[in-house]
Amino acid sequence: MLQIDQSALKARNTLTAMFVVLCILDATLVFLARDRWAIGRILFTIVVMYFVLQGRKWAKWLMMAICSFLVVALVAMVIALKAKLSTVLIVGSLIMAALSTVILIYMASSKDLHFYFSWKRQNPSQT
């Protein structure tokens, strides 16, 4: 059984930390906007991220699609509703779009993260 190296674990932890920050920011914006229906979207995204961390390829691609859609939707919302949104919601939405872009690029380009996903698929009961 292969041992996973520290750089792969660090990549996994970095992805997890970015995702936790994204969820906290998203939950804060949902609370400020009083949009109770968005709670289901947040929970769905958390479930998908769980499967991403288990090394599932379909979940990785779904998470990348969610992040891509989130970037487009948030930027479009800010542009379309700029006059109707508070400054906090505008800034929070743009920060969320930027963080989603960073997560998307990190998931697509990190070799250590790809190594972690491959290792996790081969050793599902580890870590």
Coordinates of N, CA and C in Angstrom, one line a residue:
M1 N 0.8 -1.2 0.0 CA 0.0 0.0 0.0 C 0.9 1.2 0.0
L2 N 0.7 2.1 -0.9 CA 1.4 3.4 -1.0 C 1.1 4.3 0.1
Q3 N 2.1 5.1 0.5 CA 1.9 6.1 1.5 C 1.7 7.5 0.7
I4 N 0.9 8.3 1.2 CA 0.7 9.6 0.5 C 1.7 10.6 1.1
D5 N 2.2 11.4 0.2 CA 3.2 12.4 0.7 C 2.5 13.6 1.3
Q6 N 3.3 14.4 2.0 CA 2.7 15.6 2.7 C 2.2 16.7 1.8
S7 N 2.8 16.8 0.6 CA 2.4 17.8 -0.3 C 1.0 17.5 -0.8
A8 N 0.6 16.3 -1.0 CA -0.7 15.9 -1.4 C -1.7 16.2 -0.3
L9 N -1.3 15.9 0.9 CA -2.2 16.2 2.0 C -2.4 17.7 2.2
K10 N -1.3 18.4 2.0 CA -1.4 19.9 2.1 C -2.3 20.4 1.0
A11 N -2.2 19.9 -0.2 CA -3.1 20.3 -1.3 C -4.6 20.1 -0.9
R12 N -4.8 18.9 -0.3 CA -6.2 18.5 0.1 C -6.7 19.5 1.2
N13 N -5.8 19.8 2.1 CA -6.2 20.7 3.2 C -6.4 22.1 2.7
T14 N -5.6 22.6 1.7 CA -5.8 23.9 1.1 C -7.2 24.0 0.4
L15 N -7.5 22.9 -0.4 CA -8.8 22.9 -1.0 C -9.9 22.9 0.0
T16 N -9.8 22.2 1.1 CA -10.8 22.1 2.1 C -11.0 23.5 2.8
A17 N -9.9 24.1 3.1 CA -9.9 25.4 3.7 C -10.6 26.5 2.8
M18 N -10.2 26.5 1.5 CA -10.9 27.4 0.6 C -12.4 27.1 0.5
F19 N -12.7 25.8 0.5 CA -14.2 25.5 0.4 C -14.9 25.9 1.7
V20 N -14.3 25.7 2.9 CA -14.9 26.2 4.1 C -15.2 27.7 4.1
V21 N -14.2 28.4 3.7 CA -14.3 29.9 3.6 C -15.4 30.2 2.6
L22 N -15.5 29.6 1.5 CA -16.6 29.8 0.5 C -17.9 29.5 1.1
C23 N -18.1 28.4 1.9 CA -19.4 28.1 2.5 C -19.7 29.1 3.5
I24 N -18.8 29.5 4.3 CA -19.1 30.5 5.4 C -19.5 31.8 4.7
L25 N -18.8 32.3 3.7 CA -19.2 33.5 3.0 C -20.5 33.4 2.3
D26 N -20.8 32.2 1.7 CA -22.1 32.0 1.1 C -23.2 32.0 2.1
A27 N -23.0 31.3 3.2 CA -24.0 31.3 4.3 C -24.3 32.7 4.8
T28 N -23.3 33.5 5.0 CA -23.4 34.9 5.5 C -24.2 35.7 4.5
L29 N -23.9 35.6 3.2 CA -24.7 36.3 2.2 C -26.1 35.8 2.1
V30 N -26.3 34.5 2.2 CA -27.7 34.0 2.2 C -28.5 34.6 3.4
F31 N -27.8 34.6 4.6 CA -28.5 35.2 5.8 C -28.8 36.7 5.5
L32 N -27.8 37.4 5.0 CA -28.1 38.9 4.8 C -29.2 39.1 3.7
A33 N -29.2 38.3 2.7 CA -30.2 38.4 1.7 C -31.6 37.8 2.0
R34 N -31.6 37.1 3.2 CA -32.8 36.4 3.6 C -33.4 35.4 2.6
D35 N -32.5 34.7 2.0 CA -32.9 33.7 0.9 C -32.8 32.3 1.5
R36 N -33.9 31.9 2.1 CA -33.9 30.5 2.7 C -33.7 29.4 1.7
W37 N -34.1 29.6 0.5 CA -34.0 28.5 -0.5 C -32.6 28.2 -0.8
A38 N -31.7 29.1 -0.7 CA -30.3 28.9 -1.0 C -29.6 28.0 0.0
I39 N -30.2 27.7 1.1 CA -29.6 26.8 2.1 C -29.5 25.4 1.5
G40 N -30.5 25.0 0.7 CA -30.5 23.7 0.0 C -29.3 23.6 -1.0
R41 N -29.0 24.7 -1.7 CA -27.9 24.8 -2.6 C -26.6 24.6 -1.8
I42 N -26.5 25.3 -0.7 CA -25.3 25.2 0.1 C -25.1 23.7 0.6
L43 N -26.1 23.1 1.1 CA -26.0 21.7 1.5 C -25.7 20.8 0.4
F44 N -26.2 21.0 -0.8 CA -25.9 20.1 -1.9 C -24.4 20.3 -2.3
T45 N -23.9 21.5 -2.2 CA -22.5 21.8 -2.6 C -21.6 21.1 -1.5
I46 N -22.0 21.1 -0.3 CA -21.2 20.4 0.8 C -21.2 18.9 0.5
V47 N -22.3 18.4 0.1 CA -22.3 16.9 -0.1 C -21.4 16.6 -1.3
V48 N -21.5 17.4 -2.4 CA -20.6 17.2 -3.5 C -19.1 17.3 -3.1
M49 N -18.8 18.3 -2.3 CA -17.4 18.4 -1.9 C -16.9 17.2 -1.1
Y50 N -17.8 16.6 -0.3 CA -17.5 15.4 0.4 C -17.0 14.3 -0.5
F51 N -17.8 14.2 -1.6 CA -17.4 13.2 -2.6 C -16.2 13.5 -3.4
V52 N -15.9 14.8 -3.6 CA -14.7 15.3 -4.2 C -13.5 14.8 -3.3
L53 N -13.6 15.0 -2.0 CA -12.5 14.7 -1.1 C -12.4 13.2 -1.0
Q54 N -13.4 12.4 -1.4 CA -13.2 10.9 -1.5 C -12.6 10.5 -2.8
G55 N -12.3 11.4 -3.7 CA -11.6 11.1 -4.9 C -12.5 10.7 -6.1
R56 N -13.8 11.0 -6.0 CA -14.7 10.7 -7.1 C -14.6 11.7 -8.2
K57 N -14.3 11.1 -9.4 CA -14.1 12.0 -10.6 C -15.4 12.8 -10.9
W58 N -16.5 12.1 -10.9 CA -17.8 12.8 -11.2 C -18.0 13.9 -10.3
A59 N -17.7 13.8 -9.0 CA -17.9 14.9 -8.1 C -16.9 16.0 -8.4
K60 N -15.7 15.7 -8.8 CA -14.8 16.8 -9.1 C -15.3 17.6 -10.2
W61 N -15.8 16.9 -11.3 CA -16.3 17.6 -12.4 C -17.6 18.4 -12.1
L62 N -18.4 17.8 -11.3 CA -19.6 18.5 -10.8 C -19.2 19.8 -10.0
M63 N -18.3 19.6 -9.1 CA -17.8 20.8 -8.3 C -17.2 21.9 -9.2
M64 N -16.5 21.5 -10.2 CA -15.9 22.5 -11.1 C -17.1 23.2 -11.9
A65 N -18.1 22.4 -12.2 CA -19.3 23.0 -12.9 C -20.0 24.0 -12.0
I66 N -20.2 23.6 -10.7 CA -20.8 24.4 -9.8 C -20.1 25.7 -9.6
C67 N -18.8 25.6 -9.4 CA -17.9 26.9 -9.3 C -18.0 27.7 -10.5
S68 N -18.0 27.1 -11.7 CA -18.1 27.9 -12.9 C -19.4 28.6 -13.0
F69 N -20.5 27.9 -12.7 CA -21.8 28.5 -12.8 C -21.9 29.6 -11.7
L70 N -21.4 29.4 -10.6 CA -21.4 30.4 -9.5 C -20.7 31.7 -9.9
V71 N -19.6 31.6 -10.5 CA -18.9 32.8 -11.0 C -19.7 33.6 -12.0
V72 N -20.3 32.9 -13.0 CA -21.1 33.5 -14.0 C -22.4 34.1 -13.4
A73 N -23.0 33.4 -12.5 CA -24.3 33.8 -11.9 C -24.1 35.0 -11.0
L74 N -23.0 35.0 -10.2 CA -22.8 36.1 -9.3 C -22.4 37.4 -10.0
V75 N -21.5 37.2 -11.0 CA -21.1 38.4 -11.7 C -22.3 39.0 -12.5
A76 N -23.1 38.1 -13.1 CA -24.3 38.6 -13.8 C -25.3 39.2 -12.9
M77 N -25.5 38.7 -11.7 CA -26.4 39.3 -10.7 C -25.9 40.6 -10.3
V78 N -24.6 40.8 -10.0 CA -24.1 42.1 -9.6 C -24.3 43.1 -10.7
I79 N -24.1 42.7 -12.0 CA -24.2 43.7 -13.1 C -25.7 44.0 -13.3
A80 N -26.6 43.0 -13.2 CA -28.0 43.3 -13.5 C -28.7 44.0 -12.4
L81 N -28.3 43.7 -11.1 CA -29.1 44.2 -10.0 C -28.3 45.2 -9.1
K82 N -27.3 45.8 -9.7 CA -26.4 46.6 -9.0 C -27.1 47.7 -8.2
A83 N -28.1 48.3 -8.8 CA -28.8 49.4 -8.1 C -29.7 48.9 -6.9
K84 N -30.1 47.6 -7.0 CA -31.0 47.1 -6.0 C -30.3 46.3 -4.8
L85 N -29.0 46.1 -5.0 CA -28.3 45.3 -4.0 C -27.5 46.3 -3.1
S86 N -27.4 45.8 -1.8 CA -26.6 46.6 -0.9 C -25.1 46.4 -1.2
T87 N -24.3 47.4 -0.8 CA -22.8 47.3 -1.0 C -22.2 46.0 -0.4
V88 N -22.7 45.6 0.7 CA -22.2 44.4 1.3 C -22.5 43.2 0.5
L89 N -23.7 43.1 -0.1 CA -24.0 42.0 -1.0 C -23.2 42.0 -2.3
I90 N -23.0 43.2 -2.8 CA -22.2 43.3 -4.0 C -20.7 42.9 -3.8
V91 N -20.1 43.4 -2.7 CA -18.7 43.1 -2.4 C -18.6 41.6 -2.1
G92 N -19.5 41.1 -1.3 CA -19.5 39.7 -0.9 C -19.7 38.8 -2.1
S93 N -20.6 39.1 -3.0 CA -20.8 38.3 -4.2 C -19.5 38.3 -5.1
L94 N -18.9 39.5 -5.2 CA -17.7 39.5 -6.0 C -16.5 38.8 -5.4
I95 N -16.4 38.8 -4.1 CA -15.4 38.0 -3.3 C -15.7 36.5 -3.5
M96 N -16.9 36.2 -3.4 CA -17.3 34.8 -3.6 C -17.0 34.3 -5.0
A97 N -17.3 35.2 -6.0 CA -17.0 34.8 -7.4 C -15.4 34.6 -7.6
A98 N -14.7 35.5 -7.0 CA -13.2 35.4 -7.1 C -12.7 34.1 -6.4
L99 N -13.3 33.8 -5.2 CA -12.9 32.6 -4.5 C -13.3 31.3 -5.3
S100 N -14.4 31.4 -5.9 CA -14.8 30.2 -6.7 C -13.9 30.1 -7.9
T101 N -13.4 31.2 -8.5 CA -12.5 31.1 -9.6 C -11.2 30.5 -9.1
V102 N -10.7 30.9 -7.9 CA -9.5 30.3 -7.4 C -9.6 28.8 -7.1
I103 N -10.7 28.4 -6.6 CA -11.0 27.0 -6.3 C -11.0 26.2 -7.6
L104 N -11.7 26.8 -8.6 CA -11.8 26.1 -9.9 C -10.4 25.9 -10.5
I105 N -9.6 27.0 -10.5 CA -8.2 26.9 -11.1 C -7.4 25.9 -10.3
Y106 N -7.5 26.0 -9.0 CA -6.7 25.1 -8.1 C -7.1 23.6 -8.4
M107 N -8.4 23.3 -8.5 CA -8.8 21.9 -8.8 C -8.3 21.5 -10.1
A108 N -8.2 22.4 -11.1 CA -7.8 22.0 -12.4 C -6.3 21.9 -12.6
S109 N -5.6 22.6 -11.8 CA -4.1 22.7 -12.1 C -3.2 22.1 -11.0
S110 N -3.6 21.8 -9.8 CA -2.7 21.4 -8.8 C -2.4 19.9 -9.0
K111 N -1.1 19.7 -9.3 CA -0.6 18.3 -9.4 C -0.7 17.5 -8.1
D112 N -0.4 18.2 -7.0 CA -0.5 17.5 -5.7 C -1.9 17.1 -5.4
L113 N -2.9 17.9 -5.8 CA -4.3 17.6 -5.6 C -4.7 16.4 -6.5
H114 N -4.2 16.4 -7.7 CA -4.5 15.3 -8.6 C -3.9 14.0 -8.1
F115 N -2.7 14.1 -7.5 CA -2.1 12.9 -6.9 C -2.9 12.4 -5.7
Y116 N -3.4 13.4 -4.9 CA -4.3 13.0 -3.8 C -5.5 12.3 -4.2
F117 N -6.2 12.8 -5.3 CA -7.4 12.2 -5.8 C -7.1 10.8 -6.3
S118 N -6.0 10.6 -7.0 CA -5.6 9.3 -7.5 C -5.4 8.3 -6.4
W119 N -4.6 8.8 -5.4 CA -4.3 8.0 -4.3 C -5.6 7.6 -3.5
K120 N -6.5 8.5 -3.4 CA -7.8 8.3 -2.6 C -8.6 7.3 -3.4
R121 N -8.6 7.3 -4.7 CA -9.4 6.3 -5.5 C -8.8 4.9 -5.3
Q122 N -7.5 4.8 -5.2 CA -6.8 3.5 -5.0 C -6.9 3.0 -3.5
N123 N -7.0 3.9 -2.6 CA -7.1 3.6 -1.2 C -8.3 4.3 -0.5
P124 N -9.5 3.9 -0.8 CA -10.6 4.6 -0.3 C -10.8 4.6 1.2
S125 N -10.2 3.7 1.9 CA -10.4 3.6 3.4 C -9.3 4.4 4.1
Q126 N -8.4 5.0 3.4 CA -7.3 5.7 4.1 C -7.6 7.2 4.2
T127 N -7.0 7.8 5.2 CA -7.1 9.2 5.5 C -8.5 9.7 5.7

